[in-house]
Amino acid sequence: MKKPVNALLVHPKFNANSFWNYSVACEIVDAKYPASPLGLITVAAMLPAHWTPRLVDRNCETLTDEDIDWADIVMIGSMLPQQLDALQTVKLAQSRGKKVVMGGPDPTSSPDCYDIADFLVMGEVEEIMDDFIEAFERGDESGRFKAELFKIDVTKTPMPRFDLLKMENYLHIGVQYSRGCPFTCEFCDIIELYGRRPRMKTNEQMLSELQALYDSGYRGHVDFVDDNLIGNKKAVKLFLPELIRWQKERNFPFEFSTEASINLSDDRKLLDLMSEAAFFVVFVGIESSDEETLAAARKKQNTRRSIPDSIDDIYRAGISVVAGFIIGFDTEKGSVYGPTTQLIHDTKIAVSMAGLLYALNNTQLSRRLSEEQRLYSESHVMLEDATEAGVGDQCTAGLNFDTLRPRRDILQDYRDIIETIYAQDAFVDRVKRMAETLEYNHPHRMNWGVMKKDAVQFSKLAWRVTTQHPEMRGSFWSMIWYFLRKQPRSLKMVVLFMTLYVHLGTFSRYVVKEIDRQIAVLDRNAALGDDALSDRELMHGHFDGALDAAQ
C-alpha cells in the first residue's frame, strides 16, 4: 500500500487593486470573491486516491500554520495578478519545512520568477502530473516538468472536484468547455499557452460536469471560462442544443456568462442558441476604435465592421456585453480620448474594462518590443521590493515598455477616459440604453432557487444604495421603477450592472487618483532635467520615492 500524502492546494490572493475583484458587489450578496479556482480543483481531480487534497483560497479564507503543517506537499497555481502573493506563500510554506510545487499560466510564461519553488510544472498539467507525482513519491527534492505545447486531449481531463469548493464564497462558479483561440492578437498570451486550434470536451463530458454542480445544490451564475467559446462554431452549435435540453429538463438551474470574439454577432443562429441556453452576458475584446490600430495588433476580426451595430446584434439576442479596451498602442497618432469614449457611448457597454497596454511575457508583442529594445526587463513583480498596496493591475501598472507616443499623453487620455465613462450619469445612461435594446426571444421558466438568490441580492443592493450611497439613490430607484413598468424582463440586468457600479464607481476614482500621481511624477521628472529618473526606473518600483523626492 502506498504511503498517504496530504496535498494542500493554495489559490493565492489576486491583486486587491483590481478592476475585476468586485469587492463591494461581493459584500452585497455575502460572497467573498467573484470567481472560484477552477484550475486547482481540476488539478485535485488528477491526484491519486492515496493523496488527500485540501483547498485554501486566500481570496476568501486564511491560510493558517495548521494548514501548512498538515501538508506533505504545498501546491500553488498562479496567474500574473497573483504573482506577489504566490511568491510570498512559497516562502511561507518553505519556512515551515514544506516542499512547494508551482504551476499555472504565470509560472509557464515566466518560469524564472518562480525559481524559489522546489518543483515547477509548466504547461498544461494533464500530461505531466504523473511525472511530478512519481518524482515526489520517490523522494526527489526538486524538479522541473514541462508539457509539450497544445497536445493535451481535453476529453480526458477529469471532472473538477467541485466538492472542495465553499460555494457560498463566490459570485459564480467556473467550468471550461474548450481551450485555445483561432485568432492571432499580438498582445494576447492565450495562443502561446493553449494554441490556435480550439480543443473541446465532449458534450457528454460537459453535461456531466454541470450535473455534478447541479447535484451539489448550487444554483445561479456559471461562467464558461473558455478563451473564446465560439473558437470552433461548428462544435459549439452541436453542444448548445444538448445544453438547452439539459437546462429545460431541470427548469434552468443555471445562467451562463462567457468570453467570445465579436464575430459572434455575425451568426444569428448561434446567438439564438446561446440565448435559449440562458447565456446572459458575454465579454468581448474591442480594444480600439481605430482600424489601423486593430490591424497592427492583429485584431482583424474587429475590422471592416460597425462595432456599435455588431454589439446591438448581440443585444437583440437578449445577451448583454462587457468589453475590453486598451490604451497605449504604437499606432495611436494622437489623443484617443474622444474616439474611445464615443465608441463606449455608442455601444452602450456599461462595464467597459479600459486598461493600459501591458506586454505580457511570451507574446508576439513582448518579443517584438524586446527586439526593438523597448521592453522593460524587470516587468515582473519583485518580491523584495513590492508591497500589496503598491501593486496595480493593467489599469494602473501598464505600459511596461518605451512608448512611441509620449507616456504623459497616454496617461492623460487614459485617466480622462476612466473619469468620463464611470461618471455616474454616463454609466446609468449606458445601462438604460443597453437594457432598452435587449430583446428576449426565448422565455425561460422560473427556477425558484435562482429567483431566491436574485431576490436576496436585490434587497441587499437596495438597502446598501438607499442607506450608504445617497448619490446613487435617485438614479437607482428611477431605473428600477422605469423597467418594472416598461420592460420587466430587463430588470435583472439593470440590477446586476447597478450592483457592479457600487464597486466600479469607487474603483474608477482610485484609478484616476493613481494616474494623476504618475502624471505628477512625469511632470516633476521633466522639470528636474538630466538627473530625473527614467520611465523605466519609475516602472520598477521607485514611483513613491520619486514623488517624495520631487516634492
Coordinates of C-alpha atoms in Angstrom, one line a residue:
M1 CA 0.0 0.0 0.0
K2 CA 1.3 3.4 -0.9
K3 CA 2.0 6.0 1.7
P4 CA -0.8 8.5 2.1
V5 CA 0.1 12.1 1.0
N6 CA -1.6 15.3 2.2
A7 CA -1.7 17.8 -0.6
L8 CA -2.5 21.5 0.3
L9 CA -3.7 23.3 -2.7
V10 CA -3.4 27.1 -2.3
H11 CA -5.0 29.7 -4.5
P12 CA -3.0 33.0 -4.0
K13 CA -4.6 36.4 -3.5
F14 CA -5.3 38.4 -6.6
N15 CA -4.1 42.0 -6.5
A16 CA -6.6 43.9 -4.3
N17 CA -6.3 47.0 -6.6
S18 CA -8.1 45.3 -9.5
F19 CA -10.9 46.1 -11.8
W20 CA -12.2 42.6 -11.5
N21 CA -12.3 42.0 -7.8
Y22 CA -15.8 43.5 -7.4
S23 CA -15.3 43.5 -3.6
V24 CA -18.4 45.7 -2.8
A25 CA -20.6 43.7 -5.1
C26 CA -19.4 40.5 -3.3
E27 CA -20.3 42.1 0.1
I28 CA -23.8 42.8 -1.1
V29 CA -24.6 39.2 -1.7
D30 CA -22.4 37.8 1.1
A31 CA -19.8 36.4 -1.3
K32 CA -16.1 36.8 -0.7
Y33 CA -14.7 36.7 -4.2
P34 CA -16.1 36.7 -7.8
A35 CA -14.6 33.5 -9.3
S36 CA -13.8 30.1 -8.0
P37 CA -10.4 28.5 -8.6
L38 CA -11.3 26.1 -11.4
G39 CA -7.6 25.2 -12.2
L40 CA -6.8 24.0 -8.8
I41 CA -9.9 21.9 -8.3
T42 CA -9.2 20.3 -11.7
V43 CA -5.6 19.5 -10.5
A44 CA -7.1 18.0 -7.4
A45 CA -9.1 15.6 -9.6
M46 CA -5.8 14.3 -11.1
L47 CA -4.3 13.3 -7.8
P48 CA -4.0 9.6 -6.9
A49 CA -6.5 8.0 -4.5
H50 CA -4.0 7.9 -1.7
W51 CA -3.4 11.7 -1.9
T52 CA -5.8 13.7 0.2
P53 CA -6.4 17.3 -1.2
R54 CA -7.3 20.3 0.9
L55 CA -8.1 23.6 -0.8
V56 CA -7.4 27.1 0.7
D57 CA -8.4 30.1 -1.4
R58 CA -6.5 33.0 0.1
N59 CA -9.0 35.4 -1.6
C60 CA -11.7 34.0 0.7
E61 CA -10.1 32.5 3.7
T62 CA -7.0 32.5 5.9
L63 CA -4.1 30.1 5.2
T64 CA -3.0 29.0 8.7
D65 CA 0.1 27.4 10.1
E66 CA -2.0 24.4 10.9
D67 CA -3.0 24.1 7.2
I68 CA 0.7 24.1 6.2
D69 CA 1.8 21.8 9.0
W70 CA -0.9 19.3 7.9
A71 CA 0.5 19.1 4.4
D72 CA 3.2 16.8 2.9
I73 CA 3.3 19.0 -0.2
V74 CA 2.0 22.5 -1.0
M75 CA 0.6 23.0 -4.5
I76 CA 0.2 26.6 -5.7
G77 CA -1.4 27.8 -9.0
S78 CA -0.7 31.3 -10.2
M79 CA -1.7 33.9 -12.7
L80 CA 0.2 37.1 -13.2
P81 CA -2.1 39.2 -10.9
Q82 CA -1.4 36.6 -8.2
Q83 CA 2.4 36.6 -8.5
L84 CA 3.3 38.6 -5.5
D85 CA 1.1 36.6 -3.1
A86 CA 2.1 33.3 -4.8
L87 CA 5.8 34.0 -4.1
Q88 CA 5.1 35.1 -0.5
T89 CA 3.1 31.8 0.0
V90 CA 6.1 29.8 -1.3
K91 CA 8.4 31.4 1.2
L92 CA 5.8 30.9 4.0
A93 CA 5.4 27.2 3.2
Q94 CA 9.2 26.6 2.9
S95 CA 9.8 28.4 6.2
R96 CA 7.8 25.7 7.8
G97 CA 9.8 22.9 6.1
K98 CA 7.4 22.1 3.3
K99 CA 8.2 21.4 -0.3
V100 CA 6.3 23.5 -2.8
V101 CA 5.2 22.8 -6.4
M102 CA 4.2 25.8 -8.6
G103 CA 2.1 25.7 -11.8
G104 CA -0.3 27.7 -13.8
P105 CA -0.2 30.4 -16.6
D106 CA 2.3 32.7 -14.9
P107 CA 4.9 30.1 -14.0
T108 CA 4.6 28.8 -17.5
S109 CA 5.2 32.2 -19.1
S110 CA 7.7 33.5 -16.6
P111 CA 9.4 30.4 -15.0
D112 CA 12.4 32.4 -13.9
C113 CA 10.2 34.4 -11.5
Y114 CA 9.4 31.2 -9.6
D115 CA 12.9 29.7 -9.2
I116 CA 12.4 29.6 -5.4
A117 CA 9.8 26.8 -5.8
D118 CA 11.1 23.3 -5.2
F119 CA 9.1 21.9 -8.1
L120 CA 7.9 23.8 -11.2
V121 CA 5.2 22.4 -13.6
M122 CA 5.0 24.3 -16.9
G123 CA 2.2 24.0 -19.4
E124 CA -1.0 22.0 -19.4
V125 CA -0.7 19.8 -16.3
E126 CA -2.7 16.8 -17.5
E127 CA 0.3 15.5 -19.5
I128 CA 2.9 15.8 -16.7
M129 CA 1.1 15.4 -13.4
D130 CA 2.1 11.7 -13.2
D131 CA 5.7 12.6 -13.8
F132 CA 5.7 15.1 -10.9
I133 CA 3.8 12.6 -8.6
E134 CA 6.3 9.9 -9.4
A135 CA 9.3 12.2 -8.7
F136 CA 7.8 13.5 -5.4
E137 CA 7.0 10.0 -4.1
R138 CA 10.4 8.6 -4.8
G139 CA 11.9 11.4 -2.7
D140 CA 13.2 13.9 -5.2
E141 CA 13.9 17.3 -3.6
S142 CA 13.2 19.3 -6.7
G143 CA 12.3 19.1 -10.3
R144 CA 11.2 20.9 -13.5
F145 CA 8.4 19.5 -15.7
K146 CA 7.4 21.0 -19.0
A147 CA 4.5 19.8 -21.1
E148 CA 4.6 19.7 -24.9
L149 CA 2.6 22.6 -26.2
F150 CA -1.0 22.2 -27.4
K151 CA -1.0 18.3 -27.2
I152 CA -3.5 17.7 -24.3
D153 CA -6.6 15.8 -25.2
V154 CA -9.2 17.7 -23.1
T155 CA -11.7 14.9 -23.5
K156 CA -9.5 13.0 -20.9
T157 CA -9.4 15.9 -18.5
P158 CA -11.1 14.7 -15.3
M159 CA -14.2 16.3 -13.7
P160 CA -13.2 19.2 -11.4
R161 CA -13.5 18.5 -7.6
F162 CA -16.4 20.8 -7.0
D163 CA -16.8 19.3 -3.6
L164 CA -13.7 21.1 -2.5
L165 CA -15.3 24.5 -3.0
K166 CA -17.2 26.5 -0.5
M167 CA -19.8 27.6 -3.0
E168 CA -21.2 30.4 -0.9
N169 CA -17.8 32.2 -1.1
Y170 CA -18.2 33.0 -4.8
L171 CA -20.4 35.2 -7.1
H172 CA -20.1 32.5 -9.8
I173 CA -18.6 29.0 -10.4
G174 CA -16.5 28.3 -13.4
V175 CA -16.5 25.5 -15.9
Q176 CA -14.4 25.0 -19.1
Y177 CA -15.6 23.6 -22.4
S178 CA -12.7 24.5 -24.7
R179 CA -9.1 25.7 -24.7
G180 CA -7.5 27.9 -27.4
C181 CA -8.5 30.6 -29.8
P182 CA -8.1 30.8 -33.6
F183 CA -7.1 34.4 -33.8
T184 CA -3.6 35.9 -33.5
C185 CA -3.9 39.1 -31.4
E186 CA -0.4 40.4 -30.8
F187 CA -0.8 41.3 -27.2
C188 CA -2.6 38.0 -26.1
D189 CA -0.8 35.1 -24.4
I190 CA -3.7 32.6 -24.9
I191 CA -2.4 31.3 -28.2
E192 CA 1.0 30.9 -26.7
L193 CA -0.3 28.9 -23.8
Y194 CA -3.1 26.9 -25.4
G195 CA -2.7 27.3 -29.2
R196 CA -4.8 28.4 -32.1
R197 CA -6.7 25.2 -32.6
P198 CA -9.5 25.1 -30.1
R199 CA -9.8 21.7 -28.3
M200 CA -13.3 20.9 -26.9
K201 CA -14.6 18.5 -24.3
T202 CA -17.3 16.1 -25.4
N203 CA -21.0 17.1 -25.0
E204 CA -21.4 14.2 -22.5
Q205 CA -18.4 15.2 -20.6
M206 CA -19.5 18.9 -20.2
L207 CA -23.0 17.9 -19.2
S208 CA -21.6 15.5 -16.6
E209 CA -19.7 18.4 -15.1
L210 CA -22.8 20.6 -15.0
Q211 CA -24.8 17.7 -13.5
A212 CA -22.2 17.3 -10.7
L213 CA -22.5 21.0 -10.0
Y214 CA -26.3 20.7 -10.0
D215 CA -26.2 17.7 -7.7
S216 CA -24.1 19.8 -5.2
G217 CA -27.1 22.0 -4.8
Y218 CA -25.6 25.0 -6.5
R219 CA -27.9 27.3 -8.5
G220 CA -27.4 30.5 -10.4
H221 CA -24.5 32.0 -12.3
V222 CA -22.0 29.7 -14.0
D223 CA -19.1 31.1 -16.1
F224 CA -17.7 29.3 -19.1
V225 CA -14.1 30.4 -18.7
D226 CA -13.2 29.5 -22.3
D227 CA -10.7 31.7 -24.0
N228 CA -13.2 32.1 -26.8
L229 CA -16.3 30.0 -26.5
I230 CA -17.0 30.2 -30.3
G231 CA -13.5 29.4 -31.4
N232 CA -15.0 26.3 -33.1
K233 CA -18.5 27.4 -34.1
K234 CA -19.4 24.1 -35.6
A235 CA -18.7 22.2 -32.3
V236 CA -20.4 24.7 -30.1
K237 CA -23.5 24.6 -32.3
L238 CA -23.7 20.9 -31.7
F239 CA -23.2 21.4 -28.0
L240 CA -25.7 24.1 -27.3
P241 CA -28.9 22.1 -28.3
E242 CA -27.8 19.4 -25.8
L243 CA -27.2 22.1 -23.1
I244 CA -30.7 23.6 -23.9
R245 CA -32.3 20.2 -23.4
W246 CA -30.4 19.7 -20.1
Q247 CA -31.4 23.1 -18.9
K248 CA -35.1 22.6 -19.8
E249 CA -35.3 19.2 -18.1
R250 CA -34.1 20.9 -14.8
N251 CA -36.0 24.1 -15.2
F252 CA -33.0 26.2 -15.9
P253 CA -30.9 26.0 -12.7
F254 CA -28.0 27.9 -14.3
E255 CA -27.5 31.1 -16.2
F256 CA -24.2 31.5 -18.1
S257 CA -21.6 34.0 -19.0
T258 CA -18.6 33.6 -21.2
E259 CA -16.0 35.3 -23.5
A260 CA -16.3 35.4 -27.2
S261 CA -14.9 37.2 -30.2
I262 CA -17.0 39.9 -31.8
N263 CA -17.8 37.7 -34.9
L264 CA -20.4 36.1 -32.6
S265 CA -22.6 38.9 -33.8
D266 CA -22.4 37.6 -37.4
D267 CA -24.2 34.4 -36.6
R268 CA -27.8 34.8 -35.6
K269 CA -28.4 31.1 -35.2
L270 CA -25.5 30.8 -32.7
L271 CA -26.8 33.9 -30.8
D272 CA -30.3 32.4 -30.6
L273 CA -28.9 29.1 -29.3
M274 CA -26.8 30.8 -26.7
S275 CA -29.8 32.9 -25.6
E276 CA -32.0 29.8 -25.4
A277 CA -29.4 28.1 -23.3
A278 CA -29.5 31.0 -20.8
F279 CA -26.3 32.8 -21.7
F280 CA -27.0 36.3 -20.4
V281 CA -23.6 38.2 -20.7
V282 CA -20.6 37.8 -22.9
F283 CA -17.2 39.6 -22.6
V284 CA -15.9 40.9 -26.0
G285 CA -12.5 42.3 -26.6
I286 CA -13.0 45.5 -28.6
E287 CA -9.6 47.1 -27.7
S288 CA -9.7 50.2 -30.0
S289 CA -11.9 52.3 -32.2
D290 CA -9.2 52.7 -34.8
E291 CA -9.0 50.2 -37.7
E292 CA -5.3 50.8 -38.3
T293 CA -4.6 50.0 -34.6
L294 CA -6.7 46.9 -34.7
A295 CA -4.9 45.7 -37.9
A296 CA -1.5 46.4 -36.4
A297 CA -2.4 44.5 -33.3
R298 CA -3.7 41.6 -35.5
K299 CA -7.2 42.0 -34.1
K300 CA -8.5 41.8 -37.7
Q301 CA -11.8 40.2 -36.7
N302 CA -12.8 43.6 -35.3
T303 CA -12.1 45.4 -38.6
R304 CA -14.4 46.0 -41.6
R305 CA -17.5 46.3 -39.4
S306 CA -19.5 48.7 -37.4
I307 CA -18.7 47.9 -33.8
P308 CA -21.9 49.5 -32.4
D309 CA -24.0 47.6 -34.9
S310 CA -22.3 44.3 -34.0
I311 CA -22.9 44.9 -30.3
D312 CA -26.5 45.7 -31.0
D313 CA -26.9 42.4 -32.8
I314 CA -25.8 40.7 -29.6
Y315 CA -28.2 42.8 -27.5
R316 CA -31.0 41.8 -29.8
A317 CA -30.5 38.2 -28.8
G318 CA -31.1 39.2 -25.2
I319 CA -27.4 38.9 -24.2
S320 CA -25.6 41.9 -22.6
V321 CA -22.0 42.8 -23.3
V322 CA -19.0 43.6 -21.1
A323 CA -16.0 44.7 -23.2
G324 CA -12.3 45.4 -23.0
F325 CA -10.4 48.4 -24.4
I326 CA -6.7 49.1 -24.5
I327 CA -4.9 52.4 -24.4
G328 CA -1.2 52.8 -25.4
F329 CA -0.8 51.1 -28.8
D330 CA 2.1 52.2 -31.0
T331 CA -0.3 53.2 -33.8
E332 CA -2.1 55.9 -31.7
K333 CA -1.3 59.0 -33.7
G334 CA -2.9 61.5 -31.3
S335 CA -5.4 61.6 -28.5
V336 CA -7.7 58.6 -28.3
Y337 CA -9.9 60.1 -25.6
G338 CA -12.7 61.3 -27.9
P339 CA -12.9 58.3 -30.2
T340 CA -12.8 55.8 -27.3
T341 CA -15.4 57.5 -25.1
Q342 CA -17.6 58.0 -28.2
L343 CA -17.4 54.3 -29.1
I344 CA -18.2 53.3 -25.5
H345 CA -21.2 55.6 -25.5
D346 CA -22.4 54.4 -28.9
T347 CA -22.1 50.7 -28.0
K348 CA -24.0 51.3 -24.7
I349 CA -21.5 49.0 -22.9
A350 CA -21.8 49.9 -19.3
V351 CA -18.9 47.8 -17.9
S352 CA -16.0 48.8 -20.2
M353 CA -12.8 47.4 -18.9
A354 CA -10.3 50.1 -20.2
G355 CA -6.7 49.3 -19.4
L356 CA -3.2 50.4 -20.3
L357 CA -1.3 48.2 -22.8
Y358 CA 0.9 45.7 -20.9
A359 CA 3.3 43.4 -22.8
L360 CA 2.8 40.0 -21.2
N361 CA 5.7 37.6 -21.3
N362 CA 5.8 35.1 -24.1
T363 CA 3.7 37.1 -26.5
Q364 CA 4.2 38.4 -30.0
L365 CA 4.1 41.9 -28.5
S366 CA 6.8 41.2 -25.9
R367 CA 9.1 39.5 -28.4
R368 CA 8.7 42.5 -30.8
L369 CA 9.4 45.1 -28.2
S370 CA 12.4 43.1 -26.9
E371 CA 13.8 43.0 -30.4
E372 CA 13.3 46.8 -30.6
Q373 CA 15.0 47.1 -27.2
R374 CA 11.9 48.9 -25.8
L375 CA 10.7 46.2 -23.4
Y376 CA 11.5 46.7 -19.7
S377 CA 13.4 43.7 -18.5
E378 CA 12.0 43.8 -14.9
S379 CA 8.4 43.8 -15.9
H380 CA 7.5 41.1 -13.3
V381 CA 6.8 41.9 -9.6
M382 CA 9.9 41.9 -7.5
L383 CA 9.1 40.2 -4.2
E384 CA 11.6 42.1 -2.1
D385 CA 10.5 45.5 -3.5
A386 CA 6.8 45.2 -3.9
T387 CA 4.0 45.7 -1.3
E388 CA 0.5 44.5 -1.8
A389 CA -0.8 48.1 -1.6
G390 CA 1.6 49.2 -4.3
V391 CA 0.9 46.7 -7.0
G392 CA -1.7 47.5 -9.6
D393 CA -3.3 45.8 -12.5
Q394 CA -3.3 46.9 -16.1
C395 CA -5.4 49.9 -15.0
T396 CA -2.5 51.4 -13.0
A397 CA 0.6 49.4 -13.9
G398 CA 0.6 49.0 -17.7
L399 CA 3.0 50.4 -20.3
N400 CA 6.0 48.3 -19.3
F401 CA 7.9 49.5 -22.4
D402 CA 9.1 52.6 -24.0
T403 CA 6.1 54.1 -25.7
L404 CA 6.1 55.8 -29.1
R405 CA 3.5 58.4 -28.1
P406 CA 4.6 60.5 -25.1
R407 CA 3.8 58.5 -22.0
R408 CA 2.2 61.5 -20.3
D409 CA -0.2 61.9 -23.2
I410 CA -1.2 58.3 -23.0
L411 CA -1.8 58.5 -19.3
Q412 CA -3.8 61.7 -19.6
D413 CA -6.0 60.2 -22.2
Y414 CA -6.5 57.1 -20.1
R415 CA -7.4 58.9 -16.9
D416 CA -9.8 61.1 -18.8
I417 CA -11.5 58.1 -20.4
I418 CA -11.9 56.4 -17.0
E419 CA -13.3 59.6 -15.4
T420 CA -15.7 60.1 -18.2
I421 CA -17.1 56.6 -18.7
Y422 CA -17.5 55.9 -14.9
A423 CA -19.2 59.2 -14.1
Q424 CA -22.5 58.1 -12.6
D425 CA -24.8 59.8 -15.1
A426 CA -22.8 58.4 -18.1
F427 CA -22.8 54.9 -16.6
V428 CA -26.6 54.9 -15.8
D429 CA -27.3 56.2 -19.3
R430 CA -25.5 53.3 -20.9
V431 CA -27.2 50.8 -18.6
K432 CA -30.6 52.2 -19.5
R433 CA -30.0 52.3 -23.3
M434 CA -28.4 48.8 -23.2
A435 CA -31.4 47.4 -21.3
E436 CA -33.9 49.0 -23.6
T437 CA -32.1 47.4 -26.6
L438 CA -32.1 43.9 -25.2
E439 CA -34.6 41.6 -26.9
Y440 CA -35.6 38.4 -25.1
N441 CA -36.7 35.8 -27.7
H442 CA -36.5 32.7 -25.6
P443 CA -38.6 32.8 -22.4
H444 CA -37.1 30.6 -19.7
R445 CA -39.1 29.0 -16.9
M446 CA -38.6 30.4 -13.5
N447 CA -36.3 28.5 -11.2
W448 CA -37.1 29.2 -7.6
G449 CA -33.5 28.6 -6.4
V450 CA -32.2 31.2 -8.8
M451 CA -35.1 33.6 -8.0
K452 CA -34.4 33.3 -4.3
K453 CA -30.8 34.3 -4.9
D454 CA -31.8 37.2 -7.1
A455 CA -34.3 38.5 -4.5
V456 CA -31.7 38.4 -1.8
Q457 CA -29.2 40.2 -4.0
F458 CA -31.8 42.9 -4.9
S459 CA -32.9 43.5 -1.3
K460 CA -29.3 43.9 -0.1
L461 CA -28.4 46.2 -3.0
A462 CA -31.4 48.4 -2.4
W463 CA -30.6 48.7 1.2
R464 CA -26.9 49.5 0.5
V465 CA -27.7 52.1 -2.1
T466 CA -30.5 53.7 0.0
T467 CA -28.6 53.9 3.2
Q468 CA -24.9 54.2 2.2
H469 CA -24.9 55.8 -1.3
P470 CA -27.3 58.7 -1.3
E471 CA -25.6 60.0 -4.5
M472 CA -27.0 56.9 -6.3
R473 CA -30.4 56.7 -4.6
G474 CA -32.3 58.8 -7.1
S475 CA -31.0 57.2 -10.3
F476 CA -31.2 53.7 -8.8
W477 CA -34.8 53.8 -7.9
S478 CA -35.9 55.7 -11.0
M479 CA -34.3 52.9 -13.1
I480 CA -36.0 50.2 -11.1
W481 CA -39.4 51.8 -11.5
Y482 CA -38.9 52.5 -15.1
F483 CA -38.0 48.9 -16.1
L484 CA -40.7 47.5 -13.8
R485 CA -43.2 49.4 -15.9
K486 CA -41.7 49.3 -19.3
Q487 CA -39.5 46.2 -19.7
P488 CA -39.6 44.0 -16.6
R489 CA -37.5 41.2 -18.2
S490 CA -34.5 43.6 -18.4
L491 CA -34.8 44.5 -14.7
K492 CA -32.4 41.7 -13.6
M493 CA -29.7 43.0 -15.9
V494 CA -30.2 46.5 -14.6
V495 CA -29.9 45.3 -11.1
L496 CA -26.7 43.4 -12.0
F497 CA -25.0 46.4 -13.6
M498 CA -26.0 48.8 -10.8
T499 CA -24.6 46.3 -8.3
L500 CA -21.3 46.4 -10.2
Y501 CA -21.3 50.2 -10.2
V502 CA -21.1 50.2 -6.5
H503 CA -17.6 48.8 -7.0
L504 CA -16.7 50.4 -10.3
G505 CA -17.6 54.0 -9.3
T506 CA -15.2 53.7 -6.3
F507 CA -12.6 51.9 -8.3
S508 CA -12.6 54.4 -11.1
R509 CA -11.8 57.2 -8.6
Y510 CA -8.9 55.2 -7.3
V511 CA -7.6 54.7 -10.8
V512 CA -7.9 58.4 -11.6
K513 CA -6.0 59.3 -8.4
E514 CA -3.2 56.9 -9.2
I515 CA -2.8 58.0 -12.8
D516 CA -2.8 61.6 -11.6
R517 CA 0.1 60.7 -9.3
Q518 CA 2.0 59.1 -12.2
I519 CA 1.4 62.2 -14.3
A520 CA 2.7 64.4 -11.5
V521 CA 5.9 62.3 -11.3
L522 CA 6.5 62.7 -15.0
D523 CA 5.9 66.4 -14.9
R524 CA 8.3 66.9 -11.9
N525 CA 10.7 64.5 -13.5
A526 CA 10.8 66.5 -16.7
A527 CA 11.3 69.7 -14.6
L528 CA 14.3 68.1 -12.9
G529 CA 16.1 67.7 -16.2
D530 CA 19.0 65.2 -16.8
D531 CA 19.1 64.0 -13.2
A532 CA 15.5 62.8 -13.3
L533 CA 14.6 59.2 -13.1
S534 CA 13.8 57.5 -16.3
D535 CA 10.4 56.0 -17.2
R536 CA 11.9 52.5 -16.7
E537 CA 13.0 53.3 -13.2
L538 CA 9.6 54.7 -12.4
M539 CA 8.1 51.4 -13.6
H540 CA 10.5 49.4 -11.4
G541 CA 9.1 50.2 -8.1
H542 CA 10.6 53.7 -7.5
F543 CA 7.4 55.6 -8.0
D544 CA 6.7 56.7 -4.5
G545 CA 10.3 57.6 -3.8
A546 CA 10.4 59.7 -7.0
L547 CA 7.3 61.6 -6.0
D548 CA 8.7 62.3 -2.5
A549 CA 12.0 63.5 -3.9
A550 CA 10.3 65.7 -6.5
Q551 CA 8.1 67.3 -3.8

